[in-house]
Short mmCIF file of C-alpha atoms and ligand atoms in Angstrom, two decimals:
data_model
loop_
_atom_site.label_atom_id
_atom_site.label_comp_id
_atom_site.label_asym_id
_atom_site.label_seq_id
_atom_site.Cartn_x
_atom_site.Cartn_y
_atom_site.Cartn_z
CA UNK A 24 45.99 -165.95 34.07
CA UNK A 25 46.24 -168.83 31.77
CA UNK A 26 46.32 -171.55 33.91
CA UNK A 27 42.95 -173.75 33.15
CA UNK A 28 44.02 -172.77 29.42
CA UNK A 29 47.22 -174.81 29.97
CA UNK A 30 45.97 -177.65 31.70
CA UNK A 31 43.20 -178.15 29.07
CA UNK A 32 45.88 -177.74 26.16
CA UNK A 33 47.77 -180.62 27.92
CA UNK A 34 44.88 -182.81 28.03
CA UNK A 35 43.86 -182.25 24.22
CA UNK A 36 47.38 -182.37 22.69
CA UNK A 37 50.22 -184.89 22.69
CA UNK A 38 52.71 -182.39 22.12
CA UNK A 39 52.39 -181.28 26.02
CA UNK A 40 54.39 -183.98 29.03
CA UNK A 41 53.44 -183.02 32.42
CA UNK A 42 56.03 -180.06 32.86
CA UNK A 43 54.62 -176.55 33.26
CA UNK A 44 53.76 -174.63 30.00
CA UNK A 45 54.12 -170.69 30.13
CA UNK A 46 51.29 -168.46 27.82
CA UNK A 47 51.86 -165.11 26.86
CA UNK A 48 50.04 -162.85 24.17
CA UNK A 49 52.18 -162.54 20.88
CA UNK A 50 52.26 -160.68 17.55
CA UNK A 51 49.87 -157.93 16.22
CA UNK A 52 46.93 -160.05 14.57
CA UNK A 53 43.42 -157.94 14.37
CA UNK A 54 41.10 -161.07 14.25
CA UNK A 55 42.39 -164.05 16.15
CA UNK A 56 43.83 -164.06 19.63
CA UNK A 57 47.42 -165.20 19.03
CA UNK A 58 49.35 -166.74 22.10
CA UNK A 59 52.88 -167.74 22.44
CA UNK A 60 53.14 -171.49 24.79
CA UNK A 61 56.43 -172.80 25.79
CA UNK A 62 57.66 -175.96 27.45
CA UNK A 63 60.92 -175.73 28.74
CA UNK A 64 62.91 -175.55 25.51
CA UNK A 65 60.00 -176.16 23.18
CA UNK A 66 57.41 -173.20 21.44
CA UNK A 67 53.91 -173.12 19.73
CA UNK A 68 51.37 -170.59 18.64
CA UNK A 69 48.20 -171.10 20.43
CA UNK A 70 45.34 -168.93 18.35
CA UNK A 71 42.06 -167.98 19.63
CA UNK A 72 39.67 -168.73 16.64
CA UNK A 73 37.41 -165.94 16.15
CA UNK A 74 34.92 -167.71 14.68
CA UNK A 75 32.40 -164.75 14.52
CA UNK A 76 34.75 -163.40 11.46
CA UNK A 77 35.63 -166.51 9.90
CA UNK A 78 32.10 -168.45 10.69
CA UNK A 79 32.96 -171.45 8.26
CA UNK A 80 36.07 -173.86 9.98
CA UNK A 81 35.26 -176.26 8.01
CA UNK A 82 35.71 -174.58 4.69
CA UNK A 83 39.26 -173.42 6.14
CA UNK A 84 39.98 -177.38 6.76
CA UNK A 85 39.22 -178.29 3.16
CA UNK A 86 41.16 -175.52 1.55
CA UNK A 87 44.08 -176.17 4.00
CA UNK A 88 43.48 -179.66 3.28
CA UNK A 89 44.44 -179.10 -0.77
CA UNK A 90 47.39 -176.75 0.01
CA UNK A 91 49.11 -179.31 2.38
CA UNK A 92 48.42 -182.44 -0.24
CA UNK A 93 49.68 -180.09 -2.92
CA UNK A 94 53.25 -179.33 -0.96
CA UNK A 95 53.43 -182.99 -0.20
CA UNK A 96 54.16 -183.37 -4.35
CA UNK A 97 55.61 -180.01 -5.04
CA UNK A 98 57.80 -179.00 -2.14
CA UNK A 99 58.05 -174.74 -1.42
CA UNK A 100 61.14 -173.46 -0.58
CA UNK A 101 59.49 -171.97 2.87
CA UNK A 102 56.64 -174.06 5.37
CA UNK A 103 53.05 -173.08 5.09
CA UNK A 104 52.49 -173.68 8.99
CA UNK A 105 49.22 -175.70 9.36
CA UNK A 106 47.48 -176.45 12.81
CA UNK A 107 48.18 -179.68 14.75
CA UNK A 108 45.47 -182.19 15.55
CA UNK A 109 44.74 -182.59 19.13
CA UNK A 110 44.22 -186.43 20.37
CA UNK A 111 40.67 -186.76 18.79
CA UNK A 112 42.28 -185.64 15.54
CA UNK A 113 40.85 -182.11 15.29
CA UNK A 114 42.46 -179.02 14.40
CA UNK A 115 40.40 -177.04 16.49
CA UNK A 116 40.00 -177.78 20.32
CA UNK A 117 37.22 -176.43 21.90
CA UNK A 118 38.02 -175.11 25.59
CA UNK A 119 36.28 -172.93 28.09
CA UNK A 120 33.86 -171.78 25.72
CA UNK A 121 36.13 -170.82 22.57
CA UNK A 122 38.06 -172.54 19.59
CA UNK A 123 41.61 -172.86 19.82
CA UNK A 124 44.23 -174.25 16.98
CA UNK A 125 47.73 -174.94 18.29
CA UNK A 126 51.02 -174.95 15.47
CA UNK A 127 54.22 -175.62 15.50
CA UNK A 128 56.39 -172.25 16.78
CA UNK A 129 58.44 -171.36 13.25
CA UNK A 130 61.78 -169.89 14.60
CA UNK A 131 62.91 -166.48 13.17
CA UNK A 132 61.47 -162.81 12.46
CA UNK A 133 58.92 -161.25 12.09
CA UNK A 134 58.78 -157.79 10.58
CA UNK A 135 55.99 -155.01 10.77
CA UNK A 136 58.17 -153.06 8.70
CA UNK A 137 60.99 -153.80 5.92
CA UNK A 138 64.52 -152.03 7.29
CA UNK A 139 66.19 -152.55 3.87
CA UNK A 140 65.09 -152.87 0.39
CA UNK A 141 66.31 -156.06 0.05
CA UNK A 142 63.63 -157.43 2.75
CA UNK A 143 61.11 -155.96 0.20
CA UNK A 144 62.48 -157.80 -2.53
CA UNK A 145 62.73 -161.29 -0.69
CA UNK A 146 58.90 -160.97 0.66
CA UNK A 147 57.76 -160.31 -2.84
CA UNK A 148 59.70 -163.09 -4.17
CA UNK A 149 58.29 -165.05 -1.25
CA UNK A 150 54.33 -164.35 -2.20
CA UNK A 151 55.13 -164.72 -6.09
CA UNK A 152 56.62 -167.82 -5.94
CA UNK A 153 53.60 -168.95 -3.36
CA UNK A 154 51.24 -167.53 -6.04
CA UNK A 155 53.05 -169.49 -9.31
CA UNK A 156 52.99 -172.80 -6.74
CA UNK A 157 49.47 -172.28 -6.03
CA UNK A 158 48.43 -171.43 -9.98
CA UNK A 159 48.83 -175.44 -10.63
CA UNK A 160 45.60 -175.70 -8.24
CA UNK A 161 42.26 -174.90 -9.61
CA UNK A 162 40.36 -171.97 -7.71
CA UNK A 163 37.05 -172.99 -8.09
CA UNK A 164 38.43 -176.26 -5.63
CA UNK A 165 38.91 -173.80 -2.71
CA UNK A 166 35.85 -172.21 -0.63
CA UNK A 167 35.08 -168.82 -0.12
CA UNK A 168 36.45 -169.05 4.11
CA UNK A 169 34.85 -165.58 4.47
CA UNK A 170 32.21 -164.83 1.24
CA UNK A 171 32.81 -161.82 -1.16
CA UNK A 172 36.37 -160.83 1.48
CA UNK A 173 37.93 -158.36 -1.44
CA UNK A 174 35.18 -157.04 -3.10
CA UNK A 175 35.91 -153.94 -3.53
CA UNK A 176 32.84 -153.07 -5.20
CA UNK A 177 30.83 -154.27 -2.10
CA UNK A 178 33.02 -153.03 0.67
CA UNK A 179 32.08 -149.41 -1.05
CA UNK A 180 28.43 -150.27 -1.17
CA UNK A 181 28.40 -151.41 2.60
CA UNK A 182 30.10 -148.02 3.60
CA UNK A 183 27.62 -145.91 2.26
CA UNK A 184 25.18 -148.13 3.31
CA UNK A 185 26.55 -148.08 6.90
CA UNK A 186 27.11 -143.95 6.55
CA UNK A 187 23.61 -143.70 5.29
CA UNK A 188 21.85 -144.68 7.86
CA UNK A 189 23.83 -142.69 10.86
CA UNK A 190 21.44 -139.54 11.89
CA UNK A 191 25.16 -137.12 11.64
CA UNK A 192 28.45 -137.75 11.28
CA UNK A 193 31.11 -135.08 12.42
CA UNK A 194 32.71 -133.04 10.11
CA UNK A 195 35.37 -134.23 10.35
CA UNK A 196 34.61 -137.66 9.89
CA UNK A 197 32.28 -136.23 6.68
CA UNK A 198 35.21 -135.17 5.38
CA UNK A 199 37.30 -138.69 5.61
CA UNK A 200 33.79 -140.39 4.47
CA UNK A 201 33.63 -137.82 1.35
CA UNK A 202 37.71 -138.68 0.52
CA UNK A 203 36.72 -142.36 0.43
CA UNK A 204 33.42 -141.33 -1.84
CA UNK A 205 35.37 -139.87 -3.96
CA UNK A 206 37.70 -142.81 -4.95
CA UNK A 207 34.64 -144.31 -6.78
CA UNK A 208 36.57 -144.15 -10.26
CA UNK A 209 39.36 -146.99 -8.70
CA UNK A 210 36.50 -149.18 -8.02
CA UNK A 211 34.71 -149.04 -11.68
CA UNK A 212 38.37 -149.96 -12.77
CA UNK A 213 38.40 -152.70 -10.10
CA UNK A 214 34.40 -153.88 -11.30
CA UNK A 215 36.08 -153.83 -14.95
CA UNK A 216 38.79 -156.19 -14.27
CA UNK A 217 37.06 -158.45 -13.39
CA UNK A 218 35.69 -158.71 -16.22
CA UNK A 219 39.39 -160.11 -17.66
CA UNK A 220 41.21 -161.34 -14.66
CA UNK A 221 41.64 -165.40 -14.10
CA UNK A 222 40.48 -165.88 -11.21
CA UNK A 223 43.60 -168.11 -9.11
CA UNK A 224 44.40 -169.72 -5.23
CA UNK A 225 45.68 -166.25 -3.49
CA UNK A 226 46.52 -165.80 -0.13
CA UNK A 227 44.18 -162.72 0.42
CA UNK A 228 46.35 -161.62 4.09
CA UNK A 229 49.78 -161.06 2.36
CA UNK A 230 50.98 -158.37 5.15
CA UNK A 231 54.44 -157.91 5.78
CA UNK A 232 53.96 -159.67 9.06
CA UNK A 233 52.23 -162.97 7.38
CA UNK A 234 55.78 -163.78 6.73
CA UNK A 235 58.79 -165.55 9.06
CA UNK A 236 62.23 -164.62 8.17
CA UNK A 237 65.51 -166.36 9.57
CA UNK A 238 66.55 -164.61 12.67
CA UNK A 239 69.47 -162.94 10.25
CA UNK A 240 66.66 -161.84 7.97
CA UNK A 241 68.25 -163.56 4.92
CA UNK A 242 65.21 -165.64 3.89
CA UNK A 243 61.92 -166.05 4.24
CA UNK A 244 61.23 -169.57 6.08
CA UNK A 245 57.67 -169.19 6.66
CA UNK A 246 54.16 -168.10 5.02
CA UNK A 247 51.55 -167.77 8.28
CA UNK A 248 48.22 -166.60 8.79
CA UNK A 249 46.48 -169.19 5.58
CA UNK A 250 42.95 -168.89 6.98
CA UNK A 251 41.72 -166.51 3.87
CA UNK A 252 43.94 -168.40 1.11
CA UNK A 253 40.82 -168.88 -1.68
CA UNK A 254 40.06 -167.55 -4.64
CA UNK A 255 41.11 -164.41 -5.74
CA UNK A 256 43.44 -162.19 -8.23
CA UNK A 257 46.92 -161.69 -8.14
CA UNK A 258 46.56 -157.88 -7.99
CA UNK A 259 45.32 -158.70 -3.96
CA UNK A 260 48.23 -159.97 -3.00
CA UNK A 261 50.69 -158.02 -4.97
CA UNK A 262 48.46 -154.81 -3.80
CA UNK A 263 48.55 -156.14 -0.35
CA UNK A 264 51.76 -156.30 0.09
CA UNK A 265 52.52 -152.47 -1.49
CA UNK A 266 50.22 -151.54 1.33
CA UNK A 267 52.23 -152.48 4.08
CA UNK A 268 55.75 -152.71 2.63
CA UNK A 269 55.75 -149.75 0.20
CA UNK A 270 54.76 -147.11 2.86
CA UNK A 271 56.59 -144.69 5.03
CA UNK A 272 54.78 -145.74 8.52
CA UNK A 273 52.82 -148.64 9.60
CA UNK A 274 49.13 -148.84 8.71
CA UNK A 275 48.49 -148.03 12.88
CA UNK A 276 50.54 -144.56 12.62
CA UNK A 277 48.49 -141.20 13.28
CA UNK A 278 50.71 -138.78 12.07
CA UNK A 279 48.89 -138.79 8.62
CA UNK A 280 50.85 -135.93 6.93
CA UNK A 281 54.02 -138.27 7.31
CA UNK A 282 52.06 -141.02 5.80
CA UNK A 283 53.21 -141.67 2.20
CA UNK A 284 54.19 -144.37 -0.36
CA UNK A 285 58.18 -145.15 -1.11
CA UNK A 286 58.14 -145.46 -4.77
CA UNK A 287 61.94 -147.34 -4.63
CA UNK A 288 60.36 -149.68 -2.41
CA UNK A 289 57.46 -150.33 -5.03
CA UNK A 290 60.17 -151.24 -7.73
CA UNK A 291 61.33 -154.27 -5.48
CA UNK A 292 58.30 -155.50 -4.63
CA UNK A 293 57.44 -155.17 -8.57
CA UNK A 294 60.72 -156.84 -9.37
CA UNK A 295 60.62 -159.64 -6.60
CA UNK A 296 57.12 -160.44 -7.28
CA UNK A 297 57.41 -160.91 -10.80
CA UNK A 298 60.59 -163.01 -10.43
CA UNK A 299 58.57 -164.58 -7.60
CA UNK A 300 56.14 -165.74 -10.53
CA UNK A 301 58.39 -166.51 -12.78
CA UNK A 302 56.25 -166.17 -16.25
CA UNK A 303 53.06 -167.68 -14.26
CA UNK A 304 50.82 -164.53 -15.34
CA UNK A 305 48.88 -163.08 -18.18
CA UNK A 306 50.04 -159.95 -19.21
CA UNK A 307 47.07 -158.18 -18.10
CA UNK A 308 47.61 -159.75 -14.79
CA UNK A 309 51.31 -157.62 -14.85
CA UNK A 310 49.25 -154.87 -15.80
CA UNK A 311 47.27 -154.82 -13.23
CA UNK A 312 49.79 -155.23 -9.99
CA UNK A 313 50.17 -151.36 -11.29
CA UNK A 314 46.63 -150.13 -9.43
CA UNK A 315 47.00 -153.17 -6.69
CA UNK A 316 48.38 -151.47 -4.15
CA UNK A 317 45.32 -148.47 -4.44
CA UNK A 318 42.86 -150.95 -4.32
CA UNK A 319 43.87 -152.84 -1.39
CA UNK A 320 44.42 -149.96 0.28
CA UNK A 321 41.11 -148.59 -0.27
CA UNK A 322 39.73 -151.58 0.27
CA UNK A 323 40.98 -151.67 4.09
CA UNK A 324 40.48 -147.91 4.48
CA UNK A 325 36.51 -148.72 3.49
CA UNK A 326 36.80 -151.43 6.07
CA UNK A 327 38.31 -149.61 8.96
CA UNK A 328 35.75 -146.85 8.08
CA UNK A 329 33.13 -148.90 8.08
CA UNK A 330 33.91 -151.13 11.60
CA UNK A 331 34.59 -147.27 13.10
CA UNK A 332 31.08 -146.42 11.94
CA UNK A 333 29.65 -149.31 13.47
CA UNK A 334 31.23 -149.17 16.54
CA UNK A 335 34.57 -151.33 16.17
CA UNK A 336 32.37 -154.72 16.09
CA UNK A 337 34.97 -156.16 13.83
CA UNK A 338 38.75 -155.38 13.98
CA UNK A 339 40.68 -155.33 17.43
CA UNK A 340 41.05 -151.49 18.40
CA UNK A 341 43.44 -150.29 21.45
CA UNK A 342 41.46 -147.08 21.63
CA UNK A 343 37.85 -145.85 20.46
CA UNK A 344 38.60 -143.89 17.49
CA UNK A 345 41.53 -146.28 16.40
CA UNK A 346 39.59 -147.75 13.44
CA UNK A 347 38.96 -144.02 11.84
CA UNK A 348 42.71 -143.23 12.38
CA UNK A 349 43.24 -146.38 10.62
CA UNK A 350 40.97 -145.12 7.74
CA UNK A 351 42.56 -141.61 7.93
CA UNK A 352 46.22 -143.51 7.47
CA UNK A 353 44.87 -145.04 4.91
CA UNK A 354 43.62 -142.42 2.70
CA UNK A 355 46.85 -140.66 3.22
CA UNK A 356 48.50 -143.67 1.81
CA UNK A 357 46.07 -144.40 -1.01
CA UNK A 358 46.45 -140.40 -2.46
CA UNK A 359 50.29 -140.92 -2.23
CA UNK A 360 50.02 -143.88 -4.41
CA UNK A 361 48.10 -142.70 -6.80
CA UNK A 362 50.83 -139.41 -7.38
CA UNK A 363 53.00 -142.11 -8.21
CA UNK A 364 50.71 -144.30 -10.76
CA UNK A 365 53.25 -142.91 -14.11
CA UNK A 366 56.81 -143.63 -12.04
CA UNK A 367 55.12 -146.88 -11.17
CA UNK A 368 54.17 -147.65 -15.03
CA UNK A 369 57.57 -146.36 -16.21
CA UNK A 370 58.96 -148.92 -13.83
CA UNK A 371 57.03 -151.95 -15.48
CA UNK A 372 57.60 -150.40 -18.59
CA UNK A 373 61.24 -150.91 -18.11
CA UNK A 374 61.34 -154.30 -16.43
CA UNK A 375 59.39 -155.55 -19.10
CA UNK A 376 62.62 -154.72 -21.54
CA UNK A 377 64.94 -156.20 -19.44
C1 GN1 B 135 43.23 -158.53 9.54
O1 GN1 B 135 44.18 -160.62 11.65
P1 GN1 B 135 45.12 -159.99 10.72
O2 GN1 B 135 45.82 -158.83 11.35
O3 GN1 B 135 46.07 -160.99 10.08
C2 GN1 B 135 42.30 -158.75 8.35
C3 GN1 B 135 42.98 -158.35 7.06
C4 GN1 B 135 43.46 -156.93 7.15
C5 GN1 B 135 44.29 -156.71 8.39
C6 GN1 B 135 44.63 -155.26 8.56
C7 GN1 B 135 40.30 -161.91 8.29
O4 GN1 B 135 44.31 -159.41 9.45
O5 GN1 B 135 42.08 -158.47 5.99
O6 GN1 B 135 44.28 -156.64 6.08
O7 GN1 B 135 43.64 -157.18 9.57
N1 GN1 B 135 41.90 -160.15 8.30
C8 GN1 B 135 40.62 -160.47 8.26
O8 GN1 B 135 45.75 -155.16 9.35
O9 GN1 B 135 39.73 -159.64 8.21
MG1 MG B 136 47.78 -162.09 10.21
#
């Protein structure tokens, strides 16, 4: 199935000797294609670019460019994986028709879920510490890779928009659209802090599954998936993270009424990000992690609701109505949060006295 895919690959890269490679599909990414190659002991991720979401490589190349020049000086603690140039010294590689980027195969775990609350801790820690390391880089140096990507503010615009102009809508789906109307309050609070926030380098995709763990799940080795790292506010990737860590099922499950926020799990996220930072926040920036979770949750509910709307152009869907069960998850998720907004503040509250 992948065989003019492999012989191309061998051509472009000098990774590849003559032996034969093996391709298989791999992961759970919505937006590129993500392939696993091996040559007899040897691994890489091969990615599909989709460059109709991210329609700007070149901004990707300059931001990447920065992030790798600024780990040369100030080492991480885990790899921020970074594609390999093929033999005309290209990251991307064009073949049969579509972009490809091949990287090095980081050895360990993946998780689409934390098992213990430690896991939560050590991912937290993982994007904190990314976002202190990152904080000695200037924002305004890094491109918008895909313009105005967490605006909340516009992501609710574009789903009325988008609702507006469909002649009916079940009732059912009224009824989601009119829970996701209704959450207009979170976004004035979002459209206010901006109005304080610093803007700083964030990674924007901080999903459980953007991370690698050692195979015994005892640290975190890598940080993947760097396409959308740009400007943004600490409150995305905090908020990011609560959405797919703090949660009782996984942001594909469709039994909604089992669909709620884990309030312990919260508290280590909280924790490990903020040791994570280590001090490199304003206190309004602490303040804020507090409502993250809500508004990236919302934020990907409008999205899914949106792409369902307008018939799935954007997001990989198994099945037809998979993008409004995505939006119904969400929802689900987002009201459980907010029932916990005054354990969540009593939390900080406490952490803050030591
Ligand atoms: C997409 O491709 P993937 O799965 O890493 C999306 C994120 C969403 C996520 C939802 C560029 O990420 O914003 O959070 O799906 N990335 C883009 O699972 O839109
Ligand atoms: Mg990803």
């Amino acid at each position: 199935m992948f065989d003019a895919l492999a012989t191309a690959l061998t051509q472009a890269y000098r990774q590849f000797t003559d032996a034969p490679l093996t391709i298989r599909p791999f992961g759970e990414g919505l937006i590129h294609e993500t392939l696993l190659v091996s040559q007899l002991d040897k691994k890489w991720i091969l990615q599909g670019f989709n460059d109709s979401v991210f329609r700007f490589p070149e901004r990707i190349d300059h931001n990447l460019g920065l992030l790798s020049k600024h780990a040369a000086i100030h080492p991480l603690p885990f790899q921020l994986p970074l594609p390999l140039l093929n033999t005309n010294g290209s990251g991307l590689t064009a073949i049969q028709g579509k972009n490809y980027r091949l990287f090095d195969f980081v050895d360990g775990s993946t998780l689409q879920q934390v098992q213990h609350p430690a896991q939560a801790r050590m991912a937290a820690q993982a994007y904190g510490k990314f976002a202190s390391w990152s904080q000695q880089l200037s924002a305004e140096g890094f491109e918008e890779t895909i313009p105005n990507f967490h605006r909340l503010d516009l992501r609710f615009a574009r789903l009325q928009e988008v609702a507006n102009q469909l002649p009916n809508i079940p009732e059912e789906e009224q009824a989601l659209l009119q829970g996701y109307l209704e959450q207009l309050p979170l976004v004035n609070w979002y459209q206010e802090q901006r109005t304080h926030l610093p803007l700083r380098v964030t990674h924007s995709d901080t999903k459980i599954n953007n991370l690698i763990f050692s195979k015994a799940l005892s640290q975190v080795e890598a940080v993947v998936d760097l396409d959308t790292v740009m400007g943004g506010y600490l409150m995305y990737d905090f908020g990011d993270l609560v959405r797919t860590v703090a949660c009782s099922l996984p942001e594909t499950a469709t039994d909604w009424e089992q669909v709620q926020a884990l309030p312990e799990l919260f508290e280590e996220l909280l924790a490990g990000y903020l040791e994570g930072l280590n001090g490199a926040n304003t206190p309004l920036e602490a303040k804020s992690l507090l409502l993250g979770g809500e508004i990236m949750t919302l934020i990907m509910g409008l999205r899914f609701l949106t792409d369902h709307f307008e018939g799935n152009v954007y997001y990989r869907v198994s099945y037809p109505l998979q993008n409004l069960h995505r939006a119904k998850n969400q929802l689900a998720l987002l009201q459980s949060q907010h029932g916990h907004r005054d354990r969540f503040a009593n939390y900080a509250a406490s952490l803050q006295k030591g």
